[in-house]
Amino acid sequence: MLDIAVQRQQGALALDIAIQADKGVTALFGRSGAGKTSVISMVAGLSRPDSGHITVEGRALFDSAKRIDLPTHKRRLGYVFQDGRLFPHLTVRQNLHYGMTLVPTAERFVKEEDVVELLGIGALLDRRPARLSGGEKQRVAIGRALLASPRILLMDEPLAALDAQRKDEVLPFIARLPKAFDLPILYVSHAMDEVLRLADTLVLIEAGQVAAAGPVEAVLARPDIPLFAAQRDAGAVVTARVRAHYQDDATTLLDSPAGLLSVRPVDLPVGTPTRVRIAAADISIATERPRGISIQNILPAHVVGFEEAPDGRVNVVLDAGDKGETCRLWARITPRALHDLKLTRGMPVFALVKAVSLIRGEVAEHETLPMSTAVGE
Amino acid sequence: MDALLLTSAELEALRLSLQVSFWGILGSLPPGIALAWLLARRNFLGKTLLDGIIHLPLVLPPVVVGYLLLVGLGRQGVIGSVLDQWFGIVLAFNWKGAAVASAVVAFPLVVRAIRLSLENVDQGLEAAARTLGASPWRVFATVTLPLTVPGILTGLILGFARCLGEFGATITFVSNIPGQTRTLPLALYTQTQIPGGEAAAARLCVISVVVALMALLASELLARRVNRALQG
């Protein structure tokens, strides 16, 4: 259990943040300068709140009322910085051992072999950081933090400095951490794809305040947070469950609040909860059920509203909810199409889904709520 | 071949020069690191003044430094009398005094080089070490200091060279006593004051050049090693 309530005046920014999170990944999401990094910096003791408290697993790291302010080196943290910060004068092995050797043997609960294997850094141990690629550096940095047997893992945009390819190389390793080490993880990010892939809990930070907090789908489904609709990469995130596999057809069928979704074969047991993402650009709209079309996913829906998209197009907000449930989808069309189809609010239409991407193989049980929302990078 | 062998006076001057420089630089290193750290990392009242005082020997004529040392550390000096009576340490007119004079004159160079290097150490690395459980002292010993080694090395070499060449402060503070305070530069100067001493002066000059060159080469080799160790 992580309990943070801190206030700090930081230049013009008045930080006032309260977060409660269980084990698993809690993502702090927001624009740069919103105060995300400041929060974990305070948890680490690298900066000091003006007032408030920070408690990890019942242990107070900071409490202005009780005058508790543990120095950083006594807080038992793992901190993964955006820029890795490996010690250049030490080998990878020495870097990994740096925090580990400072923990009494009896209190070490992270095994070196496990970390090395999980992160796939066995071949790098005798190298110097200068000879590692960006992705390798970040994996070593994660390993170094884990080997300090931390009570909480703080990750400050660990993928932000990496290109897309390296990012894909490191993401799966991070995704495995919560289960492998049973740690609370605070994950700072401004990239929605990382949040969707990793987070259980989402804390939205805007101008030093918590704008919303809760399970990822629940936060993203809130209509009062038109967070991502305006973004280029907008789309909906829908919680679904594996229903059946059809080997002869090379498809997997998912149960979703919008009805059945046919996707490319997925190697997951039937019944597994998943998160899928349907980009606004991947949905077309038809006013009648089309015939003679190769698209498999044709979902009955009705028009809820219209939003401006950044490229001069229009996002049509749809509700494709089945059986009385709500399931929001976004479809991006041209103004001309909007005019030709004469779309109006409440009008029944069909959403033609051209692609569905599976974001996460497994999500926690609480995320199986039938919710969806528009998201984007 | 005899011309290649050093005379006993030359050997003595050489040995004395190396001894004085070695202890001079060794003595100025710990306070040099401490003050460099203070100047690089801390803000306090009078920082500019302290910085100025440390740099004084660089801008003052060495003779003035020597005179001040004589007044302060001489047997009748304010500090010198205390050292003499309480600890039995006498600095005036012996090689220890020469080492002190060298140390004082070389000190600004040592502090400067180390401070520059310290300012280049990424403080993010120190923060990372702290998050991994290292106490401030451990951070300093295992991260800050190793990463400052290039600067310390530069300071050592610059300071050593300055010690080897020290003349004005030494002759003013501890005079020019053969076997006690007559280092290479003083010996050379002495020869130039004696009629017919040109040949001896020239030999001392060659010795000085050789010593300086060897120090430079050694430092170059060492620096390469350090860089390899730091960057892998």
XYZ file of C-alpha atoms in Angstrom:
609
model
C 0.000 0.000 0.000
C 1.316 3.347 -1.021
C -0.064 6.476 0.564
C 1.095 9.866 -0.626
C -0.283 13.265 0.294
C 2.177 16.065 -0.359
C 2.205 19.791 -0.923
C 5.089 21.721 -2.358
C 5.450 25.139 -3.916
C 7.757 24.709 -6.862
C 8.359 27.994 -8.592
C 5.021 28.959 -10.075
C 3.689 25.417 -9.735
C 1.726 24.624 -6.577
C 1.923 20.879 -6.174
C -0.825 19.286 -4.136
C -0.986 15.581 -4.748
C -2.716 12.746 -2.949
C -2.301 9.206 -4.231
C -3.249 5.873 -2.776
C -2.237 2.769 -4.631
C -2.031 -0.961 -4.084
C 0.623 -3.254 -5.420
C 0.851 -3.315 -9.158
C 1.681 -0.490 -11.488
C 0.388 2.985 -10.750
C 0.964 5.287 -13.678
C 1.397 9.013 -13.126
C 0.298 10.458 -16.409
C 0.326 14.040 -17.592
C 2.062 16.658 -19.660
C 5.690 17.535 -19.022
C 5.885 20.121 -16.287
C 2.675 18.909 -14.653
C 4.628 17.696 -11.629
C 4.793 13.933 -12.217
C 8.519 13.613 -11.735
C 8.388 15.920 -8.720
C 6.094 13.426 -7.021
C 8.447 10.465 -7.310
C 11.389 12.702 -6.559
C 9.710 13.476 -3.250
C 8.986 9.801 -2.634
C 12.700 9.186 -3.183
C 13.671 11.991 -0.843
C 15.560 13.808 -3.584
C 13.331 16.791 -2.989
C 11.376 17.723 0.093
C 7.639 18.398 0.340
C 6.633 21.546 2.200
C 4.121 19.448 4.075
C 2.316 16.129 3.934
C 3.226 12.493 4.320
C 4.584 9.602 2.279
C 4.005 6.064 3.524
C 5.106 2.857 1.829
C 3.764 -0.442 3.170
C 3.016 1.183 6.497
C 6.473 2.712 6.820
C 6.621 6.490 6.961
C 9.298 7.917 4.681
C 8.164 11.462 5.258
C 5.705 13.023 7.632
C 5.831 16.737 8.281
C 3.486 16.449 11.273
C 5.674 13.832 12.959
C 8.868 15.428 11.728
C 9.919 12.320 9.879
C 12.164 12.791 6.874
C 14.222 9.703 6.110
C 17.329 10.420 4.065
C 17.215 8.945 0.577
C 19.671 6.171 1.302
C 17.524 4.814 4.121
C 14.273 4.733 2.153
C 14.863 1.365 0.479
C 13.828 2.404 -3.013
C 14.486 1.374 -6.513
C 14.615 4.380 -8.799
C 14.914 3.986 -12.551
C 15.792 7.300 -14.132
C 14.906 8.416 -17.611
C 18.583 8.609 -18.534
C 19.658 5.337 -16.903
C 22.408 6.887 -14.811
C 24.650 3.845 -14.772
C 27.999 4.454 -13.118
C 30.414 4.859 -16.036
C 33.468 3.746 -14.065
C 31.916 0.420 -13.072
C 31.112 -2.665 -15.126
C 27.539 -3.819 -15.581
C 28.080 -6.420 -12.862
C 29.474 -3.820 -10.454
C 26.571 -1.538 -11.261
C 24.131 -4.326 -10.468
C 25.908 -5.059 -7.201
C 26.093 -1.438 -6.085
C 22.784 -1.330 -4.236
C 22.592 -5.050 -3.563
C 25.678 -5.160 -1.355
C 24.287 -2.346 0.800
C 21.295 -4.459 1.791
C 21.823 -6.967 4.618
C 21.826 -10.484 3.184
C 18.761 -11.493 5.202
C 16.730 -8.656 3.687
C 17.535 -9.385 0.058
C 14.458 -10.806 -1.590
C 15.479 -10.285 -5.189
C 17.849 -12.870 -6.565
C 20.611 -11.820 -8.882
C 20.097 -14.788 -11.223
C 16.394 -13.997 -11.500
C 17.008 -10.388 -12.435
C 19.743 -11.213 -14.902
C 17.549 -13.797 -16.564
C 14.339 -11.780 -16.544
C 16.060 -8.769 -18.074
C 18.245 -10.798 -20.417
C 21.471 -9.067 -19.446
C 23.632 -12.118 -18.799
C 25.877 -11.423 -21.771
C 26.537 -7.830 -20.724
C 27.890 -8.351 -17.221
C 31.537 -7.620 -17.941
C 30.912 -4.636 -20.176
C 31.076 -0.977 -19.322
C 27.961 1.173 -19.646
C 29.601 3.154 -22.473
C 29.449 0.023 -24.630
C 25.762 -0.652 -24.141
C 22.881 0.374 -26.371
C 20.143 2.582 -24.953
C 17.816 -0.349 -24.383
C 20.509 -2.418 -22.724
C 21.410 0.476 -20.430
C 17.830 0.838 -19.334
C 17.499 -2.871 -18.641
C 20.649 -2.802 -16.525
C 19.323 0.258 -14.702
C 16.104 -1.604 -13.930
C 18.115 -4.600 -12.732
C 20.288 -2.423 -10.537
C 17.229 -0.858 -8.906
C 15.550 -4.240 -8.364
C 18.638 -5.801 -6.804
C 18.559 -3.199 -4.042
C 15.522 -5.211 -2.835
C 13.375 -2.106 -2.802
C 10.034 -1.739 -1.057
C 8.802 0.382 -3.922
C 10.011 0.819 -7.472
C 9.971 4.310 -8.944
C 10.258 4.599 -12.701
C 10.638 8.024 -14.261
C 9.828 7.735 -17.953
C 12.268 4.862 -18.343
C 11.427 4.533 -22.030
C 11.266 8.189 -23.023
C 14.872 8.365 -24.199
C 14.525 5.280 -26.388
C 13.403 4.983 -29.990
C 10.355 2.883 -30.826
C 12.369 -0.248 -31.471
C 14.294 -0.091 -28.188
C 11.084 0.751 -26.415
C 9.526 -2.475 -27.653
C 12.623 -4.248 -26.448
C 12.316 -2.966 -22.866
C 8.529 -2.801 -22.418
C 7.946 -6.548 -22.060
C 10.549 -6.691 -19.303
C 8.830 -3.946 -17.361
C 5.461 -5.607 -17.906
C 6.750 -8.712 -16.139
C 8.024 -6.906 -13.037
C 4.837 -6.581 -10.947
C 4.122 -10.299 -11.003
C 7.727 -11.391 -10.748
C 8.624 -9.259 -7.733
C 5.340 -8.338 -6.072
C 6.231 -4.676 -5.666
C 4.307 -1.459 -5.855
C 5.542 0.439 -8.890
C 5.099 4.142 -9.513
C 5.489 4.723 -13.211
C 5.782 8.246 -14.583
C 4.920 8.629 -18.234
C 3.457 10.909 -20.812
C 3.025 8.116 -23.359
C -0.448 6.589 -23.315
C 0.618 3.368 -25.021
C 2.954 2.608 -22.108
C 0.226 3.348 -19.596
C -2.256 1.077 -21.369
C 0.264 -1.678 -21.595
C 1.562 -1.541 -18.041
C -0.690 0.236 -15.626
C -3.340 -1.064 -13.293
C -4.073 2.292 -11.738
C -3.973 5.594 -13.557
C -3.361 8.907 -11.841
C -3.849 11.863 -14.073
C -1.816 14.888 -13.061
C -2.527 18.344 -14.369
C -0.783 21.513 -13.193
C 0.335 19.971 -9.922
C -3.037 18.470 -9.015
C -4.597 15.048 -9.361
C -7.213 15.467 -12.068
C -8.447 11.880 -11.905
C -7.403 8.591 -10.363
C -8.578 5.015 -10.433
C -8.412 1.833 -12.502
C -7.158 2.633 -16.002
C -10.382 1.917 -17.893
C -12.492 3.729 -15.329
C -10.405 6.895 -15.603
C -10.266 6.776 -19.369
C -14.017 6.275 -19.624
C -14.872 9.449 -17.779
C -16.637 11.748 -20.221
C -15.513 14.835 -18.299
C -11.927 14.169 -19.276
C -11.776 14.696 -23.023
C -8.138 13.873 -22.763
C -7.164 12.255 -25.914
C -9.952 12.721 -28.406
C -8.182 15.722 -29.867
C -4.983 13.833 -30.427
C -3.725 12.479 -33.696
C -3.563 8.901 -32.518
C -6.928 8.879 -30.790
C -8.896 5.713 -30.296
C -10.932 3.687 -27.866
C -9.730 1.228 -25.284
C -12.134 -1.609 -24.654
C -11.897 -4.369 -22.104
C -12.603 -7.738 -23.619
C -12.357 -11.404 -22.787
C -11.126 -14.269 -24.939
C -14.173 -16.264 -26.003
C -12.991 -18.761 -28.581
C -10.210 -19.645 -30.992
C -10.888 -20.680 -34.584
C -7.799 -22.333 -35.916
C -9.127 -23.051 -39.408
C -10.068 -19.391 -39.799
C -6.926 -18.061 -38.042
C -8.940 -15.810 -35.783
C -9.718 -15.369 -32.127
C -13.095 -14.198 -30.960
C -13.332 -11.729 -28.091
C -16.308 -10.825 -25.968
C -16.546 -7.076 -25.572
C -19.184 -4.637 -24.396
C -19.622 -3.732 -28.064
C -20.369 -7.327 -28.987
C -18.125 -9.977 -30.465
C -14.817 -8.887 -31.927
C -12.901 -11.031 -34.359
C -9.125 -10.510 -34.055
C -5.939 -12.157 -35.233
C -5.136 -15.360 -33.343
C -3.942 -14.718 -29.797
C -2.090 -17.208 -27.690
C -4.226 -16.796 -24.567
C -6.554 -19.228 -22.800
C -10.279 -18.780 -23.223
C -11.646 -16.469 -20.536
C -8.497 -14.316 -20.210
C -9.288 -10.636 -19.779
C -7.537 -8.397 -22.288
C -7.388 -4.792 -23.338
C -7.940 -3.915 -26.964
C -7.503 -0.636 -28.674
C -9.451 0.521 -31.669
C -7.991 3.591 -33.301
C -10.383 6.241 -34.538
C -8.726 6.074 -37.934
C -9.532 2.363 -38.146
C -13.300 2.764 -37.941
C -15.532 3.614 -40.882
C -19.215 4.440 -40.610
C -22.097 3.028 -42.662
C -25.699 4.089 -42.303
C -26.941 0.649 -43.396
C -25.522 -2.778 -42.738
C -23.153 -3.259 -45.652
C -23.155 -6.440 -47.734
C -20.364 -7.946 -49.761
C -17.600 -6.576 -47.595
C -14.523 -8.301 -46.224
C -14.546 -6.492 -42.894
C -15.473 -8.938 -40.150
C -16.256 -6.588 -37.318
C -19.409 -4.670 -38.078
C -20.852 -3.272 -34.875
C -24.294 -1.723 -34.563
C -23.980 1.653 -32.809
C -25.543 5.051 -32.574
C -24.052 8.505 -32.870
C -23.390 10.280 -29.572
C -21.620 13.406 -30.736
C -18.946 15.024 -32.845
C -15.469 16.277 -31.981
C -12.904 18.124 -33.989
C -9.845 16.090 -34.889
C -6.454 17.803 -35.275
C -6.023 16.994 -38.982
C -9.133 18.875 -40.048
C -11.236 15.751 -39.842
C -14.067 14.912 -37.514
C -14.203 12.353 -34.731
C -17.661 10.864 -34.560
C -18.359 9.613 -31.052
C -20.285 6.361 -31.151
C -21.898 4.187 -28.556
C -21.635 0.591 -29.647
C -22.848 -0.785 -26.316
C -24.625 -4.098 -26.426
C -27.393 -5.145 -24.027
C -27.825 -1.784 -22.359
C -24.117 -1.266 -21.646
C -22.167 1.738 -22.850
C -19.177 1.302 -25.085
C -17.718 4.393 -26.606
C -15.908 4.240 -29.896
C -14.467 7.012 -31.977
C -14.551 7.048 -35.760
C -12.491 9.551 -37.728
C -14.088 10.680 -40.979
C -13.770 13.635 -43.338
C -16.139 16.614 -43.063
C -17.423 15.706 -46.499
C -18.353 12.169 -45.407
C -20.070 13.672 -42.395
C -22.093 15.874 -44.735
C -22.877 13.108 -47.227
C -24.032 10.661 -44.552
C -26.135 13.365 -42.873
C -25.152 12.056 -39.458
C -27.076 13.401 -36.492
C -27.036 12.701 -32.787
C -28.863 9.504 -31.810
C -28.805 8.175 -35.365
C -28.266 4.389 -35.627
C -25.229 3.461 -37.701
C -22.791 0.606 -38.206
C -19.167 0.886 -37.131
C -16.886 -0.941 -39.535
C -13.789 -1.869 -37.582
C -10.804 -2.393 -39.841
C -8.266 -3.281 -37.154
C -8.244 -4.197 -33.495
C -4.971 -4.260 -31.622
C -4.479 -6.221 -28.479
C -2.667 -4.087 -25.942
C -2.149 -6.377 -23.062
C -2.341 -10.108 -22.739
C -3.445 -10.091 -19.180
C -5.029 -7.469 -17.026
C -6.085 -7.532 -13.429
C -9.588 -8.711 -12.574
C -10.840 -5.295 -11.597
C -10.277 -4.140 -15.114
C -12.953 -6.334 -16.582
C -15.527 -3.617 -16.043
C -17.251 -2.923 -19.316
C -15.752 0.434 -20.012
C -14.085 2.163 -22.849
C -12.873 5.539 -23.867
C -10.922 7.517 -26.357
C -7.193 7.463 -25.963
C -4.184 8.452 -27.926
C -0.518 9.275 -27.661
C 81.192 9.100 -19.940
C 81.863 10.883 -16.706
C 79.915 13.821 -18.037
C 76.762 11.716 -17.826
C 77.214 10.935 -14.141
C 75.709 13.391 -11.741
C 77.907 15.059 -9.174
C 76.947 14.646 -5.537
C 75.766 18.264 -5.389
C 73.571 17.718 -8.412
C 72.179 14.482 -7.003
C 71.453 16.224 -3.756
C 69.612 19.056 -5.481
C 67.651 16.568 -7.589
C 66.750 14.394 -4.613
C 65.770 17.437 -2.593
C 63.661 18.807 -5.436
C 61.768 15.521 -5.796
C 61.372 15.173 -2.033
C 60.097 18.715 -1.579
C 57.726 18.459 -4.533
C 56.437 15.037 -3.496
C 55.556 16.116 0.028
C 54.394 19.511 -1.109
C 51.892 18.037 -3.523
C 50.862 15.219 -1.198
C 50.183 17.704 1.563
C 48.096 19.984 -0.614
C 45.934 17.184 -2.020
C 43.520 16.439 0.882
C 42.756 20.089 1.689
C 42.719 20.721 -2.063
C 39.982 18.110 -2.598
C 38.020 19.351 0.410
C 38.116 22.999 -0.673
C 37.433 22.131 -4.309
C 34.339 20.217 -3.201
C 33.244 23.100 -0.997
C 33.622 25.581 -3.849
C 32.032 23.315 -6.456
C 29.071 22.071 -4.454
C 28.206 24.441 -1.671
C 26.985 27.985 -1.432
C 27.931 29.869 1.675
C 28.671 33.348 2.900
C 32.197 34.428 1.995
C 32.591 31.862 -0.795
C 33.980 34.474 -3.160
C 36.419 35.665 -0.514
C 37.597 32.120 0.173
C 38.001 31.540 -3.552
C 40.065 34.738 -3.744
C 42.316 33.770 -0.848
C 42.955 30.338 -2.356
C 43.915 31.957 -5.644
C 46.161 34.616 -4.062
C 49.419 32.639 -4.451
C 48.706 32.472 -8.164
C 48.678 36.237 -8.576
C 51.032 37.377 -5.810
C 54.758 37.557 -6.515
C 56.255 34.371 -4.994
C 58.617 36.521 -2.949
C 55.629 38.052 -1.207
C 54.262 34.587 -0.473
C 57.653 33.606 0.922
C 57.771 36.712 3.069
C 54.285 36.062 4.437
C 55.277 32.482 5.212
C 58.357 33.746 7.022
C 56.262 36.123 9.086
C 53.580 33.536 9.790
C 55.442 30.255 10.007
C 58.925 31.391 10.977
C 60.166 30.523 14.480
C 58.984 33.897 15.782
C 55.905 33.834 13.562
C 52.371 33.691 14.900
C 51.761 30.109 13.851
C 55.408 29.085 13.668
C 56.044 29.753 17.365
C 53.022 27.634 18.339
C 54.154 24.778 16.083
C 57.633 24.993 17.560
C 56.617 25.147 21.227
C 53.687 22.740 21.186
C 54.640 20.223 18.548
C 58.370 20.770 18.114
C 57.866 21.361 14.424
C 60.242 23.827 12.851
C 59.667 24.837 9.262
C 62.113 27.686 8.905
C 65.315 27.023 6.979
C 64.832 23.296 6.343
C 63.347 21.121 3.584
C 59.953 20.887 5.335
C 59.631 24.633 5.020
C 60.521 24.337 1.363
C 57.773 21.743 0.969
C 55.283 24.068 2.659
C 56.299 26.949 0.391
C 55.882 24.720 -2.662
C 52.530 23.443 -1.440
C 51.170 26.935 -0.881
C 52.247 28.125 -4.301
C 50.909 25.012 -6.050
C 47.670 24.955 -4.065
C 45.535 27.161 -6.361
C 46.424 24.997 -9.360
C 45.456 21.836 -7.487
C 42.141 23.276 -6.264
C 41.300 24.678 -9.680
C 41.840 21.435 -11.561
C 39.918 19.324 -9.046
C 37.093 21.816 -8.825
C 36.647 21.852 -12.601
C 36.523 18.080 -12.624
C 34.065 17.986 -9.719
C 31.778 20.406 -11.472
C 31.721 18.014 -14.417
C 30.654 15.038 -12.336
C 26.998 14.354 -13.102
C 25.160 14.944 -9.840
C 22.442 12.693 -11.178
C 24.830 9.792 -10.676
C 25.250 10.779 -7.043
C 21.483 10.933 -6.629
C 21.230 7.484 -8.216
C 23.780 6.151 -5.738
C 21.784 7.591 -2.861
C 18.578 5.943 -4.066
C 20.492 2.659 -4.095
C 21.193 3.022 -0.380
C 24.618 4.657 -0.290
C 25.273 7.134 2.519
C 26.683 10.544 1.556
C 30.227 9.474 2.456
C 29.927 6.287 0.474
C 28.578 8.222 -2.493
C 31.590 10.499 -2.295
C 34.068 7.641 -2.026
C 32.528 5.333 -4.631
C 31.082 7.726 -7.197
C 32.270 11.312 -6.827
C 35.928 10.662 -6.092
C 36.535 8.022 -8.794
C 34.910 10.272 -11.374
C 37.102 13.176 -10.231
C 40.322 11.215 -10.693
C 41.155 12.875 -14.042
C 40.968 16.282 -12.379
C 42.965 15.127 -9.383
C 45.595 13.799 -11.757
C 45.734 17.058 -13.666
C 46.002 18.943 -10.384
C 48.794 16.638 -9.252
C 50.826 17.134 -12.407
C 50.308 20.887 -12.592
C 51.064 21.189 -8.892
C 54.097 18.929 -9.082
C 55.500 20.977 -11.945
C 54.847 24.165 -10.034
C 56.604 22.672 -6.963
C 59.614 21.625 -9.038
C 59.973 25.132 -10.376
C 59.343 26.922 -7.108
C 62.004 29.558 -6.468
C 60.894 32.890 -5.041
C 58.835 31.757 -2.081
C 61.359 29.070 -1.175
C 64.433 31.298 -1.186
C 62.601 33.972 0.793
C 61.116 31.621 3.370
C 63.833 29.003 3.894
C 66.853 30.532 2.171
C 69.328 28.654 -0.010
C 71.053 26.033 2.140
C 72.876 23.186 0.379
C 71.368 19.823 1.299
C 68.492 21.508 3.138
C 66.696 23.896 0.858
C 68.808 24.129 -2.282
C 66.468 22.550 -4.829
C 67.242 22.399 -8.567
C 66.152 25.953 -9.400
C 68.034 27.342 -6.427
C 71.135 25.346 -7.324
C 70.934 26.612 -10.879
C 70.527 30.169 -9.691
C 73.531 29.735 -7.393
C 75.700 28.543 -10.268
C 74.762 31.552 -12.357
C 75.993 33.805 -9.559
C 79.447 32.150 -9.500
C 82.078 33.114 -12.102
C 82.713 30.061 -14.291
C 79.540 28.318 -13.192
C 78.017 28.306 -16.681
C 78.780 24.661 -17.407
C 77.330 23.507 -14.081
C 74.286 25.688 -14.667
C 73.787 24.147 -18.086
C 73.941 20.637 -16.621
C 71.344 21.556 -13.988
C 69.222 23.016 -16.712
C 69.321 19.732 -18.631
C 68.427 17.799 -15.482
C 65.454 20.089 -14.899
C 64.249 19.636 -18.451
C 64.568 15.848 -18.212
C 62.692 15.669 -14.907
C 59.891 17.892 -16.172
C 59.610 15.896 -19.385
C 59.452 12.604 -17.516
C 56.724 13.956 -15.247
C 54.716 15.044 -18.273
C 55.071 11.699 -20.021
C 54.164 9.805 -16.870
C 51.056 11.913 -16.427
C 50.060 11.379 -20.042
C 50.313 7.608 -19.661
C 48.423 7.702 -16.396
C 45.690 9.897 -17.843
C 45.186 7.453 -20.697
C 44.843 4.587 -18.262
C 42.375 6.487 -16.128
C 40.273 7.420 -19.104
C 40.169 3.826 -20.211
C 39.145 2.764 -16.729
C 36.411 5.388 -16.603
C 34.997 4.865 -20.042
C 35.681 1.225 -20.671
